[in-house]
Amino acid sequence: MAQTAVITTKDTTPKEESTILLTIHFTGGLEMLFANQRIHTIKLPAVDPSTSQPSTVAYLVRYLCDKLMTDQRKELFVLDGSVRPGILVLINDADWELEGEAEYQVKEGDEIVFVSTLHGG
């Protein structure tokens, strides 16, 4: 009787990184920082690489600045690492203050709206 050798190998092919599909809106002039486009559909990594924790709005803001913002004036959107005062943030039509602000863990299909109330005069 012939013997059959079974060889097992570890699959080292890279797996597609898990992502979360989000819809992002910019209004009140913020769209000018993002290629004059008001609505963006993005695939955000599900895990924040800097913390290895599930992605939050804080990570989303960093991601938007690094990957989506086309204008160099980052200070018009963020101040001290957070969304600048005077910018309203809505998560699925609710004020982000009700959702945990920057610590809110984003979920598949979330709609995040950034509205600038800052106007020159």
XYZ file of N, CA and C in Angstrom:
363
model
N 0.846 -1.171 0.000
C 0.000 0.000 0.000
C 0.892 1.234 0.000
N 0.604 2.183 -0.865
C 1.396 3.407 -0.970
C 1.011 4.375 0.134
N 1.986 5.070 0.643
C 1.719 6.065 1.675
C 1.638 7.444 1.025
N 0.765 8.264 1.555
C 0.614 9.622 1.050
C 1.124 10.579 2.103
N 2.002 11.456 1.709
C 2.508 12.460 2.636
C 1.602 13.686 2.578
N 1.258 14.187 3.729
C 0.438 15.390 3.805
C 1.334 16.522 4.271
N 1.421 17.528 3.455
C 2.256 18.675 3.799
C 1.328 19.861 4.031
N 1.477 20.452 5.182
C 0.673 21.641 5.462
C 1.601 22.845 5.462
N 1.115 23.903 4.897
C 1.900 25.131 4.854
C 1.055 26.269 5.398
N 1.733 27.220 5.939
C 1.045 28.413 6.435
C 0.786 29.335 5.249
N -0.459 29.753 5.101
C -0.811 30.660 4.008
C -0.260 32.041 4.330
N 0.663 32.501 3.539
C 1.269 33.807 3.790
C 0.810 34.863 2.797
N -0.182 34.539 1.997
C -0.673 35.550 1.061
C -1.415 36.619 1.846
N -1.177 37.877 1.524
C -1.814 38.945 2.295
C -3.328 38.935 2.111
N -4.016 39.101 3.208
C -5.473 39.188 3.187
C -5.863 40.657 3.000
N -6.993 40.862 2.369
C -7.477 42.227 2.195
C -7.788 42.806 3.565
N -7.299 43.989 3.805
C -7.520 44.649 5.082
C -9.016 44.911 5.254
N -9.500 44.649 6.436
C -10.904 44.883 6.731
C -11.172 46.387 6.745
N -12.232 46.790 6.057
C -12.568 48.205 5.968
C -14.026 48.435 6.342
N -14.331 49.697 6.605
C -15.683 50.140 6.936
C -16.082 51.172 5.881
N -17.215 50.958 5.237
C -17.711 51.899 4.234
C -18.464 53.024 4.936
N -18.025 54.265 4.703
C -18.629 55.445 5.326
C -18.964 56.482 4.267
N -19.969 57.294 4.557
C -20.281 58.445 3.720
C -19.954 59.689 4.532
N -19.125 60.544 3.954
C -18.664 61.752 4.628
C -19.189 62.960 3.860
N -19.762 63.927 4.585
C -20.267 65.171 3.989
C -19.491 66.347 4.576
N -19.160 67.310 3.732
C -18.523 68.558 4.164
C -19.383 69.705 3.666
N -19.767 70.619 4.574
C -20.573 71.776 4.176
C -20.075 73.022 4.901
N -20.676 74.145 4.560
C -20.323 75.406 5.203
C -18.961 75.931 4.791
N -18.458 75.463 3.659
C -17.161 75.901 3.169
C -16.052 74.873 3.360
N -16.273 73.858 4.185
C -15.242 72.833 4.400
C -14.933 72.039 3.140
N -15.904 71.970 2.244
C -15.689 71.207 1.015
C -14.490 71.733 0.220
N -14.158 73.026 0.390
C -13.012 73.584 -0.337
C -11.703 72.930 0.098
N -11.668 72.370 1.295
C -10.463 71.689 1.772
C -10.347 70.275 1.198
N -11.456 69.781 0.662
C -11.528 68.407 0.183
C -11.926 68.370 -1.293
N -11.126 69.038 -2.115
C -11.280 69.059 -3.574
C -12.628 69.613 -4.022
N -13.194 70.522 -3.236
C -14.495 71.125 -3.556
C -15.573 70.076 -3.785
N -15.460 68.989 -3.107
C -16.447 67.909 -3.208
C -17.141 67.771 -1.857
N -18.463 67.872 -1.864
C -19.222 67.829 -0.613
C -19.401 66.429 -0.048
N -19.553 65.445 -0.904
C -19.854 64.084 -0.436
C -18.752 63.137 -0.900
N -18.245 62.356 0.045
C -17.213 61.361 -0.241
C -17.659 60.030 0.348
N -17.502 58.978 -0.407
C -17.700 57.626 0.108
C -16.312 57.030 0.253
N -15.981 56.624 1.484
C -14.625 56.129 1.724
C -14.672 54.750 2.368
N -13.560 54.049 2.230
C -13.351 52.783 2.924
C -12.270 53.039 3.963
N -12.694 53.150 5.209
C -11.788 53.407 6.323
C -11.306 52.081 6.896
N -10.011 51.930 7.151
C -9.574 50.697 7.824
C -10.371 50.493 9.115
N -10.805 49.272 9.369
C -11.632 48.969 10.535
C -10.868 49.102 11.845
N -9.538 49.030 11.751
C -8.703 49.129 12.938
C -7.740 50.301 12.769
N -7.651 51.127 13.798
C -6.720 52.247 13.814
C -5.310 51.678 13.979
N -4.445 51.836 12.974
C -3.110 51.233 13.051
C -2.246 51.785 14.181
N -2.537 52.994 14.657
C -1.718 53.578 15.721
C -2.073 53.026 17.096
N -3.276 52.444 17.227
C -3.699 51.921 18.535
C -4.068 50.445 18.502
N -4.252 49.886 17.321
C -4.735 48.507 17.132
C -6.124 48.307 17.737
N -6.869 49.390 17.877
C -8.236 49.367 18.397
C -9.201 49.665 17.250
N -10.502 49.350 17.450
C -11.479 49.678 16.399
C -11.438 51.173 16.051
N -11.671 51.477 14.792
C -11.607 52.858 14.320
C -12.650 53.739 14.979
N -12.210 54.946 15.323
C -13.075 55.944 15.956
C -13.144 57.184 15.065
N -13.969 58.145 15.478
C -14.032 59.408 14.753
C -12.681 60.122 14.834
N -11.967 59.982 15.942
C -10.639 60.600 16.047
C -9.718 60.074 14.951
N -9.727 58.760 14.729
C -8.914 58.188 13.657
C -9.432 58.638 12.287
N -10.757 58.694 12.128
C -11.341 59.162 10.875
C -10.835 60.563 10.533
N -10.803 61.458 11.509
C -10.347 62.830 11.263
C -8.886 62.828 10.812
N -8.045 62.037 11.460
C -6.633 61.941 11.035
C -6.545 61.374 9.626
N -7.336 60.354 9.353
C -7.354 59.720 8.036
C -7.786 60.726 6.960
N -8.825 61.500 7.252
C -9.299 62.496 6.291
C -8.219 63.525 5.985
N -7.514 63.973 7.024
C -6.443 64.957 6.824
C -5.295 64.366 6.005
N -4.949 63.119 6.272
C -3.808 62.489 5.603
C -4.121 61.999 4.195
N -5.327 61.503 3.977
C -5.637 60.825 2.717
C -6.589 61.578 1.793
N -7.432 62.450 2.345
C -8.484 63.047 1.527
C -8.345 64.562 1.352
N -7.768 65.224 2.328
C -7.657 66.680 2.272
C -6.684 67.083 1.159
N -7.139 67.968 0.282
C -6.295 68.432 -0.821
C -5.704 69.810 -0.543
N -6.258 70.521 0.400
C -5.781 71.855 0.767
C -4.738 71.706 1.878
N -3.719 72.518 1.851
C -2.653 72.441 2.854
C -3.038 73.083 4.193
N -4.145 73.785 4.235
C -4.532 74.512 5.453
C -5.309 73.620 6.423
N -4.626 72.627 6.946
C -5.213 71.660 7.875
C -5.830 72.349 9.099
N -5.241 73.479 9.510
C -5.710 74.193 10.706
C -7.138 74.732 10.553
N -7.657 74.761 9.332
C -9.046 75.173 9.142
C -10.021 74.056 9.500
N -9.507 72.848 9.667
C -10.337 71.676 9.980
C -10.038 71.107 11.366
N -8.771 71.102 11.744
C -8.392 70.547 13.051
C -7.565 71.549 13.845
N -7.666 71.419 15.157
C -6.888 72.234 16.082
C -6.492 71.335 17.239
N -5.212 71.252 17.508
C -4.704 70.388 18.590
C -5.167 68.948 18.449
N -5.198 68.452 17.220
C -5.513 67.049 16.974
C -6.985 66.685 16.990
N -7.854 67.667 17.145
C -9.297 67.388 17.156
C -10.001 68.337 16.191
N -11.256 68.040 15.918
C -12.039 68.919 15.043
C -12.080 70.312 15.666
N -11.810 71.287 14.852
C -11.744 72.680 15.297
C -13.073 73.136 15.904
N -13.015 73.903 17.004
C -14.256 74.497 17.538
C -14.936 75.321 16.443
N -16.245 75.255 16.392
C -16.991 75.953 15.347
C -17.353 75.051 14.188
N -16.901 73.788 14.243
C -17.304 72.807 13.240
C -18.220 71.810 13.925
N -19.448 71.749 13.451
C -20.411 70.788 13.985
C -20.161 69.439 13.337
N -20.251 68.403 14.143
C -20.086 67.046 13.624
C -21.363 66.274 13.943
N -21.954 65.703 12.894
C -23.153 64.885 13.058
C -22.821 63.449 12.672
N -23.247 62.532 13.509
C -23.074 61.110 13.233
C -24.470 60.533 13.058
N -24.787 60.137 11.852
C -26.122 59.618 11.540
C -27.210 60.570 12.027
N -27.032 61.859 11.706
C -27.978 62.939 12.015
C -28.065 63.306 13.493
N -27.165 62.795 14.330
C -27.148 63.155 15.753
C -25.850 63.888 16.071
N -25.934 64.881 16.942
C -24.743 65.616 17.369
C -23.743 64.636 17.961
N -22.489 64.748 17.559
C -21.489 63.787 18.020
C -21.301 63.831 19.522
N -21.684 64.936 20.179
C -21.596 65.009 21.645
C -22.496 63.963 22.293
N -23.576 63.600 21.619
C -24.485 62.568 22.141
C -23.960 61.162 21.877
N -22.978 61.051 20.998
C -22.464 59.746 20.572
C -21.080 59.420 21.135
N -20.514 60.326 21.926
C -19.194 60.067 22.480
C -18.076 60.854 21.810
N -18.444 61.802 20.980
C -17.498 62.662 20.261
C -16.433 61.845 19.541
N -15.172 62.199 19.721
C -14.078 61.584 18.959
C -13.897 60.103 19.274
N -14.420 59.640 20.401
C -14.245 58.240 20.796
C -15.309 57.310 20.201
N -16.273 57.868 19.488
C -17.310 57.044 18.857
C -16.659 56.069 17.890
N -16.990 54.781 18.033
C -16.465 53.768 17.114
C -17.340 53.743 15.868
N -16.721 54.076 14.727
C -17.475 54.123 13.483
C -17.922 52.725 13.077
N -19.080 52.686 12.418
C -19.678 51.421 11.998
C -19.984 51.467 10.497
N -20.043 50.310 9.907
C -20.379 50.176 8.481
C -21.651 50.965 8.173
N -21.581 51.805 7.150
C -22.751 52.554 6.706
C -22.982 53.871 7.427
N -22.145 54.210 8.422
C -22.319 55.483 9.124
C -22.216 56.651 8.147
N -22.956 57.698 8.459
C -22.904 58.938 7.698
C -22.406 60.019 8.647
N -21.256 60.583 8.325
C -20.637 61.604 9.182
C -20.653 62.919 8.414
N -21.193 63.964 9.060
C -21.324 65.273 8.431
C -20.496 66.278 9.230
N -19.684 67.050 8.528
C -18.901 68.124 9.130
C -19.444 69.438 8.577
N -19.920 70.318 9.472
C -20.520 71.592 9.068
C -19.733 72.724 9.707
N -19.140 73.586 8.890
C -18.417 74.730 9.426
C -19.411 75.855 9.727
N -19.277 76.409 10.926
C -20.057 77.583 11.277
C -19.142 78.805 11.326
N -17.885 78.631 10.900
C -16.902 79.702 10.926
C -16.984 80.492 9.626
N -17.199 81.789 9.765
C -17.290 82.636 8.570
C -16.561 83.936 8.838
N -15.830 84.377 7.854
C -15.138 85.666 7.963
C -16.105 86.811 7.780
N -15.676 87.973 8.129
C -16.590 89.095 7.956
C -15.868 90.397 7.908
